[in-house]
PDB file of C-alpha atoms and ligand atoms in Angstrom:
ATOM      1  CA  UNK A  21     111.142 100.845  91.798  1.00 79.00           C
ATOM      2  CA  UNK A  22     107.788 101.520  93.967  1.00 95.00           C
ATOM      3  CA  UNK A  23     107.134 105.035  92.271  1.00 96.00           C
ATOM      4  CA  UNK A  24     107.068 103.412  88.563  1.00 97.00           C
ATOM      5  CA  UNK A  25     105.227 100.456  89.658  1.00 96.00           C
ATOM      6  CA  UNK A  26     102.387 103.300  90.649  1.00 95.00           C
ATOM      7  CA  UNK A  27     102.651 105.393  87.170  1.00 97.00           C
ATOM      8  CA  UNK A  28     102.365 101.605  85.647  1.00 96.00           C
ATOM      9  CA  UNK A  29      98.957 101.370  87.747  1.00 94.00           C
ATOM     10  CA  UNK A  30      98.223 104.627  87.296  1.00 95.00           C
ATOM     11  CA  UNK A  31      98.584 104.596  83.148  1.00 96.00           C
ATOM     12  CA  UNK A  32      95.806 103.951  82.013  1.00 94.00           C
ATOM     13  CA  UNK A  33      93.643 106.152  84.099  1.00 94.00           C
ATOM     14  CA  UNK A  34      96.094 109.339  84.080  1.00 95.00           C
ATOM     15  CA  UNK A  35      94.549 111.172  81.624  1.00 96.00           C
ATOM     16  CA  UNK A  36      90.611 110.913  82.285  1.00 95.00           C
ATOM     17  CA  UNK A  37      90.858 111.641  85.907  1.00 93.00           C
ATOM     18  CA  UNK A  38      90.011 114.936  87.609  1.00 93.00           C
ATOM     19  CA  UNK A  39      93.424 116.560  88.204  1.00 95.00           C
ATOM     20  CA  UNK A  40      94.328 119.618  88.368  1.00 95.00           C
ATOM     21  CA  UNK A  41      97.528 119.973  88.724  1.00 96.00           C
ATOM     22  CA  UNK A  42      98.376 118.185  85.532  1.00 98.00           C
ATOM     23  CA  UNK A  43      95.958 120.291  83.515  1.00 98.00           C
ATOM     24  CA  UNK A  44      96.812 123.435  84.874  1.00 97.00           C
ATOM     25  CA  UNK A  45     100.984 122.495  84.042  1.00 98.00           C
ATOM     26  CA  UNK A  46      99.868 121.988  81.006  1.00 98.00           C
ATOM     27  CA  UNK A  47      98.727 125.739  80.748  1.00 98.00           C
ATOM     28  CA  UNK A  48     102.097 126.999  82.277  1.00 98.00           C
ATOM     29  CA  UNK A  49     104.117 125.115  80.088  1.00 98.00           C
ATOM     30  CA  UNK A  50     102.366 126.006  76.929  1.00 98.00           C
ATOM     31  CA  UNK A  51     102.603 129.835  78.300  1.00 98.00           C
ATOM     32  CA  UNK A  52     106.099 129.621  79.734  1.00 98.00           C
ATOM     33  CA  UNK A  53     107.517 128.082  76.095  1.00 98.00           C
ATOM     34  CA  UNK A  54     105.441 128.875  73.266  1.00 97.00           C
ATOM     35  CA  UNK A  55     107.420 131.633  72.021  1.00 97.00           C
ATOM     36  CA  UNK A  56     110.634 129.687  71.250  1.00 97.00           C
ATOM     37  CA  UNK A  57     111.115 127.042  69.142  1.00 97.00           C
ATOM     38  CA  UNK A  58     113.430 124.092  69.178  1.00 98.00           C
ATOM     39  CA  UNK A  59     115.758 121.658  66.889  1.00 98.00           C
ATOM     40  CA  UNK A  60     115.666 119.494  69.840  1.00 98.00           C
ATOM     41  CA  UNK A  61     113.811 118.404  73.012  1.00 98.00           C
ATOM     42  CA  UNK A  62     114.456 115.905  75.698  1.00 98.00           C
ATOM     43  CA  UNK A  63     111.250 115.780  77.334  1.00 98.00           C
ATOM     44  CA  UNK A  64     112.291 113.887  80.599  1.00 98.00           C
ATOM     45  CA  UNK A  65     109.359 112.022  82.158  1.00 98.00           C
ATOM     46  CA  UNK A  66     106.967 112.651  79.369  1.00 98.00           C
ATOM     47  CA  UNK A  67     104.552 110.337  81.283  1.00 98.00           C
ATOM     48  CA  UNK A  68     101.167 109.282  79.053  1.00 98.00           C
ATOM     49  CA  UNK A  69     102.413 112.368  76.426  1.00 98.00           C
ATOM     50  CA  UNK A  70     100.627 115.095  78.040  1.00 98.00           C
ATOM     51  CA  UNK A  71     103.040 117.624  76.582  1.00 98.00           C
ATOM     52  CA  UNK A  72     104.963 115.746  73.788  1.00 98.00           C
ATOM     53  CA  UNK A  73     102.655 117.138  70.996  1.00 97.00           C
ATOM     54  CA  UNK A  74     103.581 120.598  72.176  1.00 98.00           C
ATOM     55  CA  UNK A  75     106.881 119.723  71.732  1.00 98.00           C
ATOM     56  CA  UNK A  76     106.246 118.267  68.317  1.00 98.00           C
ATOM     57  CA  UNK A  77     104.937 121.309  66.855  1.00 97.00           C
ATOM     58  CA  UNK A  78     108.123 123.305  68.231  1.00 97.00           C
ATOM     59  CA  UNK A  79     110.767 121.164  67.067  1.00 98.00           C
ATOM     60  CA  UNK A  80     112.419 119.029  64.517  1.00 98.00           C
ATOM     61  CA  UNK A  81     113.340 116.534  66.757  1.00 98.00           C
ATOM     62  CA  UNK A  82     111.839 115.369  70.795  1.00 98.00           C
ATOM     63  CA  UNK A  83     113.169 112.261  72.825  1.00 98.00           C
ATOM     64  CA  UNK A  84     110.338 111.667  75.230  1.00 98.00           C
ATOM     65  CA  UNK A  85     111.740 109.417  78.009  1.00 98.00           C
ATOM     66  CA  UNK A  86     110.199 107.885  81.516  1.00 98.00           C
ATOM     67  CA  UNK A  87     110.875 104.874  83.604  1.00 98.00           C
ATOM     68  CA  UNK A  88     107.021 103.514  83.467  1.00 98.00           C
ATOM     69  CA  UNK A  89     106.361 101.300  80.395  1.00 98.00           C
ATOM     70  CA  UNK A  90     102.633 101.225  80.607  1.00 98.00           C
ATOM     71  CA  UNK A  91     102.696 105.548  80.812  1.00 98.00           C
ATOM     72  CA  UNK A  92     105.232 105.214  77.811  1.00 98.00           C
ATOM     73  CA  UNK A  93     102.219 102.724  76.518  1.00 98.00           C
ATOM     74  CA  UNK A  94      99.388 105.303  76.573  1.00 98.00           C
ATOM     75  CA  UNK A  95     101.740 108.228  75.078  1.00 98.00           C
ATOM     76  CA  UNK A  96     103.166 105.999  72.124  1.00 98.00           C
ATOM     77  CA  UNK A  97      98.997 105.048  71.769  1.00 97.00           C
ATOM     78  CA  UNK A  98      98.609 109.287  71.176  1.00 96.00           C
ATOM     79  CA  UNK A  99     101.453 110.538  69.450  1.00 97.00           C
ATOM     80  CA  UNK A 100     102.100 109.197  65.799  1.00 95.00           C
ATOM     81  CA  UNK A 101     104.944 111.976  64.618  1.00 97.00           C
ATOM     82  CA  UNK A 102     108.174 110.385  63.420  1.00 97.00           C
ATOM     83  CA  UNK A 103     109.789 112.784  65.104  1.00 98.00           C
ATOM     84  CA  UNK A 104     109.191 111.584  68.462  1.00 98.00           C
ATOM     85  CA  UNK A 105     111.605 109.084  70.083  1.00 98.00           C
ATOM     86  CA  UNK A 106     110.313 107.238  73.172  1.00 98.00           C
ATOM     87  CA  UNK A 107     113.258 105.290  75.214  1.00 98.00           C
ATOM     88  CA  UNK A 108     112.529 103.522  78.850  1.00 98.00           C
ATOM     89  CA  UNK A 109     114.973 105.295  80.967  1.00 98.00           C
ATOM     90  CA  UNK A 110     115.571 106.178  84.800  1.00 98.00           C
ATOM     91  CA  UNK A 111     116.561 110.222  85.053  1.00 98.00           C
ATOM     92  CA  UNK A 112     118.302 109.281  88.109  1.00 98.00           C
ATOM     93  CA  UNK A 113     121.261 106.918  86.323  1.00 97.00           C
ATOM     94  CA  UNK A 114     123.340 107.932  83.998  1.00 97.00           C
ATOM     95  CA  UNK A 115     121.733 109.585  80.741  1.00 98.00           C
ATOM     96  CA  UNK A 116     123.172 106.889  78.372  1.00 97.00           C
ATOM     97  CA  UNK A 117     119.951 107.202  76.399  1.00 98.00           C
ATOM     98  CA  UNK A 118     121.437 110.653  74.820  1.00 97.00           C
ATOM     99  CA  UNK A 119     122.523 110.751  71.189  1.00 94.00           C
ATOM    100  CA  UNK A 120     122.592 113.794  70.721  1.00 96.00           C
ATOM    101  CA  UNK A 121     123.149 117.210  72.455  1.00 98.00           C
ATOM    102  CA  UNK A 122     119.450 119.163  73.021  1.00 98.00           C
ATOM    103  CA  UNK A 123     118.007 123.156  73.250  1.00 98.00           C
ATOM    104  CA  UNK A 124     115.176 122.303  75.974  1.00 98.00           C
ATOM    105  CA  UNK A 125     115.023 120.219  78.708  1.00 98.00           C
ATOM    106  CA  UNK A 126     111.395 119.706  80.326  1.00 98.00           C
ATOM    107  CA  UNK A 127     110.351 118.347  83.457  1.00 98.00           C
ATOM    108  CA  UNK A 128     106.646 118.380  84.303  1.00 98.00           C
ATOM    109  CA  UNK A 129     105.560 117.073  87.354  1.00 98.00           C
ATOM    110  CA  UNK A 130     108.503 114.894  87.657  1.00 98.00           C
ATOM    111  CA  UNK A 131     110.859 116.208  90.284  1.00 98.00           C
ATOM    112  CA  UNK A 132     108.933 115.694  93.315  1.00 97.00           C
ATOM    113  CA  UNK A 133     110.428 112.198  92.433  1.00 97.00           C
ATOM    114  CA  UNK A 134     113.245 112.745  92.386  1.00 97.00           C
ATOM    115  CA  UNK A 135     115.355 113.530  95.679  1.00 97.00           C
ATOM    116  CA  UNK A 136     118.812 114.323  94.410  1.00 96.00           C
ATOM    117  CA  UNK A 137     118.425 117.747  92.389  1.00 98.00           C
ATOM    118  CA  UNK A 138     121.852 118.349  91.734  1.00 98.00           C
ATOM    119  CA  UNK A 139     122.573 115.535  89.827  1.00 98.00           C
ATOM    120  CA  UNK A 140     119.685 115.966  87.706  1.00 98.00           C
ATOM    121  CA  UNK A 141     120.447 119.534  87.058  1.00 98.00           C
ATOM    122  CA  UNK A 142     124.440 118.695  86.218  1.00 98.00           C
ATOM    123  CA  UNK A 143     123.373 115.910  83.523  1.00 98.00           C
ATOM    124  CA  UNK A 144     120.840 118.588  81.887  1.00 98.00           C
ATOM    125  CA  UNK A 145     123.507 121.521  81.984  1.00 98.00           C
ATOM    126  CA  UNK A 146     126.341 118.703  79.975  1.00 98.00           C
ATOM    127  CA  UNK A 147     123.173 117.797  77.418  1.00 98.00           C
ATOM    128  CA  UNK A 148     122.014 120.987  76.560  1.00 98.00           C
ATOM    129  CA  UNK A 149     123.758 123.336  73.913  1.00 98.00           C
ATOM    130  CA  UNK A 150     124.822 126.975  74.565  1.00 98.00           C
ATOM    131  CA  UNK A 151     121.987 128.984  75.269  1.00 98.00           C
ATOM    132  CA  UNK A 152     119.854 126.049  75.774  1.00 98.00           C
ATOM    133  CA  UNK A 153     116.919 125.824  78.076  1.00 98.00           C
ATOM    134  CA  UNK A 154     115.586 124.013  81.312  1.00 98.00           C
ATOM    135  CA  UNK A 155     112.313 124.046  82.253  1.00 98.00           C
ATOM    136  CA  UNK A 156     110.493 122.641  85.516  1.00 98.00           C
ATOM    137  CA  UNK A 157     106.830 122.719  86.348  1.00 98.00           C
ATOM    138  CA  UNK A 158     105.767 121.116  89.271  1.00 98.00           C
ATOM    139  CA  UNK A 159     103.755 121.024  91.882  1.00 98.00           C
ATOM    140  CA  UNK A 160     104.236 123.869  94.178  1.00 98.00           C
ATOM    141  CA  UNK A 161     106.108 123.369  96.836  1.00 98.00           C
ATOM    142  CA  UNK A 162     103.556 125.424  98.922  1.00 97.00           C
ATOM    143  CA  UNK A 163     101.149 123.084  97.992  1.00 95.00           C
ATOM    144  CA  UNK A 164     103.289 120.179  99.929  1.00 96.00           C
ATOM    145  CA  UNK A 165     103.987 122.126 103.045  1.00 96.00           C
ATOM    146  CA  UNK A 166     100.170 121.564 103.298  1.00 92.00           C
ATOM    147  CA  UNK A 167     100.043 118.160 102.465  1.00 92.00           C
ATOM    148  CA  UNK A 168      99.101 117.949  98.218  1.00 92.00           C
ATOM    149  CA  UNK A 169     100.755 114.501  96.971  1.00 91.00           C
ATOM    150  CA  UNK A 170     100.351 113.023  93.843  1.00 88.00           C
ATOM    151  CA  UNK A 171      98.023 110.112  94.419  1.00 91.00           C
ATOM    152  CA  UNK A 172      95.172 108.207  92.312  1.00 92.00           C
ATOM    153  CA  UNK A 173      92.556 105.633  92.899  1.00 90.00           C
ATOM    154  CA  UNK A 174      93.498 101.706  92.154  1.00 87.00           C
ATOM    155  CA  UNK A 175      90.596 100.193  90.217  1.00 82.00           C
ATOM    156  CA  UNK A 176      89.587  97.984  93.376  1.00 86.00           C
ATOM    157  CA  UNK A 177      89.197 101.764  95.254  1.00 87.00           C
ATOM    158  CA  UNK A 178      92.303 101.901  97.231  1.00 90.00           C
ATOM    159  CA  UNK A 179      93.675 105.156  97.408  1.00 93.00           C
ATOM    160  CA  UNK A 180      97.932 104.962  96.347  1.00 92.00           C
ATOM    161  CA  UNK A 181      99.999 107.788  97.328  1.00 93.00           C
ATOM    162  CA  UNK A 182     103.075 107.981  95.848  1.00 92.00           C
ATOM    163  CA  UNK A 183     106.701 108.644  97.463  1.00 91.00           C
ATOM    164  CA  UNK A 184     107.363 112.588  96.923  1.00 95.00           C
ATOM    165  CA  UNK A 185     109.932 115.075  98.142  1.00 97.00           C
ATOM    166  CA  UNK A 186     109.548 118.392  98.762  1.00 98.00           C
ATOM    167  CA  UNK A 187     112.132 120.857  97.155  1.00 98.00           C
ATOM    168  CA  UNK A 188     111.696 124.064  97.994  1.00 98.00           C
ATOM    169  CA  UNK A 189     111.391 126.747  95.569  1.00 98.00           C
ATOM    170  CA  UNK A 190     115.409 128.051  96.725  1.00 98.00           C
ATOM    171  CA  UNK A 191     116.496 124.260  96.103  1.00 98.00           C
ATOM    172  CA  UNK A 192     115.476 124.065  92.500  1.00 98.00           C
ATOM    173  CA  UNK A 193     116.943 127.781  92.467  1.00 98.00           C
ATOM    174  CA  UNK A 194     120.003 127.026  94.099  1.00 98.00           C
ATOM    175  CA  UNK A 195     120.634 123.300  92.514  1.00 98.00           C
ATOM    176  CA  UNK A 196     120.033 125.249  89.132  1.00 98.00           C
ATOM    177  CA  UNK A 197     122.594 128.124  89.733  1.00 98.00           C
ATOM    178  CA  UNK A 198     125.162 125.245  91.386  1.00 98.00           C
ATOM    179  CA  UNK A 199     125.094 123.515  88.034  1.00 98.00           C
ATOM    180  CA  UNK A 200     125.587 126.609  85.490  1.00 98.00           C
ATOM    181  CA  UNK A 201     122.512 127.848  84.874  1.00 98.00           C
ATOM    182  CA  UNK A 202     121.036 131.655  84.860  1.00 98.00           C
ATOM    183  CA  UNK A 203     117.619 132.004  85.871  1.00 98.00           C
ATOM    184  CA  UNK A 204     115.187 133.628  83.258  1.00 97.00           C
ATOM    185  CA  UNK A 205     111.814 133.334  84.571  1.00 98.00           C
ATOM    186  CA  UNK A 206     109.754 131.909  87.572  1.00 98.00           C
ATOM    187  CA  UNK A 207     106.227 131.977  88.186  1.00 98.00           C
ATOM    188  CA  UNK A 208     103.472 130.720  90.319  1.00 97.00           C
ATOM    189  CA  UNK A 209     100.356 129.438  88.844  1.00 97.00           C
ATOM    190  CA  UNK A 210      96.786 129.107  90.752  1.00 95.00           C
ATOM    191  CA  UNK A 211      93.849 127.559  90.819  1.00 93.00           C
ATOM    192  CA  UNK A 212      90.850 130.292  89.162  1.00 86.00           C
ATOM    193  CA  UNK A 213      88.667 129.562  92.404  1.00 77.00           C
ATOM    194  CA  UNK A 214      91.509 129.937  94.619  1.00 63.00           C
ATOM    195  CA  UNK A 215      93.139 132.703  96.776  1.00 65.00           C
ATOM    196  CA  UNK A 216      95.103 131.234  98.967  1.00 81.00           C
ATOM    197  CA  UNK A 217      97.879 128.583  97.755  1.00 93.00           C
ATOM    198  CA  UNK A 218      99.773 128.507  94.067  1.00 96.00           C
ATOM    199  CA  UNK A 219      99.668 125.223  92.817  1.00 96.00           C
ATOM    200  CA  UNK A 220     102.116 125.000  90.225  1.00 98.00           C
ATOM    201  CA  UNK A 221     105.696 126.192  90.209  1.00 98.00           C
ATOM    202  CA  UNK A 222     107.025 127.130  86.957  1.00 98.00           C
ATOM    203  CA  UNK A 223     110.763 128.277  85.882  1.00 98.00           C
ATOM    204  CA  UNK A 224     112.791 128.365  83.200  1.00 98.00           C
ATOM    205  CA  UNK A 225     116.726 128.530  83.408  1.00 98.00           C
ATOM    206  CA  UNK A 226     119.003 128.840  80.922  1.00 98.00           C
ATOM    207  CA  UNK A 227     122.533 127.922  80.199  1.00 98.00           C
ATOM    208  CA  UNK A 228     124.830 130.934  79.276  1.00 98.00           C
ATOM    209  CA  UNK A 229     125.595 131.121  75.388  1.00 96.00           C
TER     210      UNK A 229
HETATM  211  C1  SAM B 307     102.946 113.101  87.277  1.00 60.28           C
HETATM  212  S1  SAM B 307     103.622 112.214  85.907  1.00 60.28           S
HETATM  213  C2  SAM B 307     103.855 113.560  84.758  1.00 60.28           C
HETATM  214  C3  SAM B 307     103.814 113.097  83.334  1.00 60.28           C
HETATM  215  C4  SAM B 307     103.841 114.235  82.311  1.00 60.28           C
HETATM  216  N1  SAM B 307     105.120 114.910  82.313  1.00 60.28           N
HETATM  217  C5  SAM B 307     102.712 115.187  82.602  1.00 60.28           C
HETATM  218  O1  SAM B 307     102.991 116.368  82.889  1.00 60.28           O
HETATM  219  O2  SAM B 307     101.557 114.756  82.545  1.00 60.28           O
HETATM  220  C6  SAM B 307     105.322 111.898  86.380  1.00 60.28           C
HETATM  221  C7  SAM B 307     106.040 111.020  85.390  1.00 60.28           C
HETATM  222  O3  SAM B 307     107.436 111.018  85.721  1.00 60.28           O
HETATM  223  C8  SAM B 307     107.915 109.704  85.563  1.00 60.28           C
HETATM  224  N2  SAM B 307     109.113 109.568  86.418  1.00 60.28           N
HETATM  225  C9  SAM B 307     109.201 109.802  87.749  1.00 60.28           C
HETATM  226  N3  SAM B 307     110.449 109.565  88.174  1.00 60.28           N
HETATM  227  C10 SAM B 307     111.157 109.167  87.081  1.00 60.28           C
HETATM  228  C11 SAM B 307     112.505 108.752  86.878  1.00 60.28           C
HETATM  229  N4  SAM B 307     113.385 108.689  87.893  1.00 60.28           N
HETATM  230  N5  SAM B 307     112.899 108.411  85.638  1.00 60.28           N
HETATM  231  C12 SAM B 307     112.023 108.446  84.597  1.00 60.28           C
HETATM  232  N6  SAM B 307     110.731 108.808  84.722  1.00 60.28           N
HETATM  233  C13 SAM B 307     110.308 109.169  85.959  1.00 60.28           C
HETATM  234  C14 SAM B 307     106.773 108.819  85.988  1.00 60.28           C
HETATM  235  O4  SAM B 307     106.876 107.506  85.499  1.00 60.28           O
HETATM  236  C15 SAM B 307     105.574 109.576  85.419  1.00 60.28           C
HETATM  237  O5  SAM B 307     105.249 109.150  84.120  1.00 60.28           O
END
């Protein structure tokens, strides 16, 4: 799988690199959630743990899962609370790594990997309780339509771009509502020094109690 080979190259630079879009999700999702709190989280492509400790300090119980060992390395390196799971696990076959039913789903920065939304969004709506929520950052599809990819430096100076798609902003919508869910919120988060595009998408759906 060519995009988890590049998170496994990526890893261990992820988090000391200039990037904005990851800090600035980090912001949104911390603003978007930190109201509620949570008896349990699947945090679906936790990546090097960027969020997980959020998590942690809103619930009694978060399975962090992603298909790149050597990002699962670097989070597991981070986050010491027993009440953090982290399984190996591709979102895109069958969510056999479950034990339990959940009250948040979270997906930050992942989805532009993912091409088939409404698969996704039918496995989250059968693992999350009554009344539970799903919430995507990502990066805006704006952003796309003008080119942003995810993309890093190797450590011989190649520049890797990894395989994206664009959703638009009515496909998450859409996918969401197809699968069950009521939209609560959505906003659009920019850059302080910019005017012109929003960088990060943010919205949280929930499924009816
Ligand atoms: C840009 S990183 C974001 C990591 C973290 N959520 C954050 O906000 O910093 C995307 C992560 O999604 C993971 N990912 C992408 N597609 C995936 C899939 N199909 N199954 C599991 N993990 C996936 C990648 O391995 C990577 O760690």
């Amino acid at each position: 799988m060519q995009v988890a080979e590049d998170y496994n190259a990526w890893a261990s630079a992820y988090d000391t690199v200039m990037n904005k879009t990851r800090d600035l999700e980090g912001v949104a999702l911390r603003d978007m959630l930190g109201a509620l709190s949570f008896r349990s989280v699947l945090e679906a492509g936790c990546g090097t743990g960027k969020n997980t400790s959020f998590f942690v300090d809103r619930a009694e119980h978060v399975l962090s899962v992603d298909f790149s060992a050597a990002m699962l390395a670097q989070a597991k390196e981070k986050i010491k609370s027993e009440k953090v799971e982290f399984k190996q696990a591709d979102l895109m076959h069958a969510w056999t790594f479950l034990d339990r039913q959940v009250d948040l789903i979270s997906f930050s920065l992942v989805l532009e990997h993912i091409p088939d939304l409404s698969t996704i969004f039918k496995n989250a709506y059968n693992t999350l309780n009554p009344g539970g929520y799903l919430y995507l950052g990502e990066l805006h599809p704006f952003k796309q339509y003008a080119g942003s990819k995810a993309r890093f430096e190797t450590a011989s100076g190649e520049t890797r771009v990894l395989d994206c798609f664009t959703h638009h902003v009515s496909d998450y919508f859409n996918a969401a509502v197809k699968a069950g869910f009521i939209c609560e919120s959505l906003q659009e988060w920019f850059d302080d020094d910019a005017v012109h595009l929003p960088r990060v998408l943010t919205i949280v759906f929930r499924k009816p109690k």
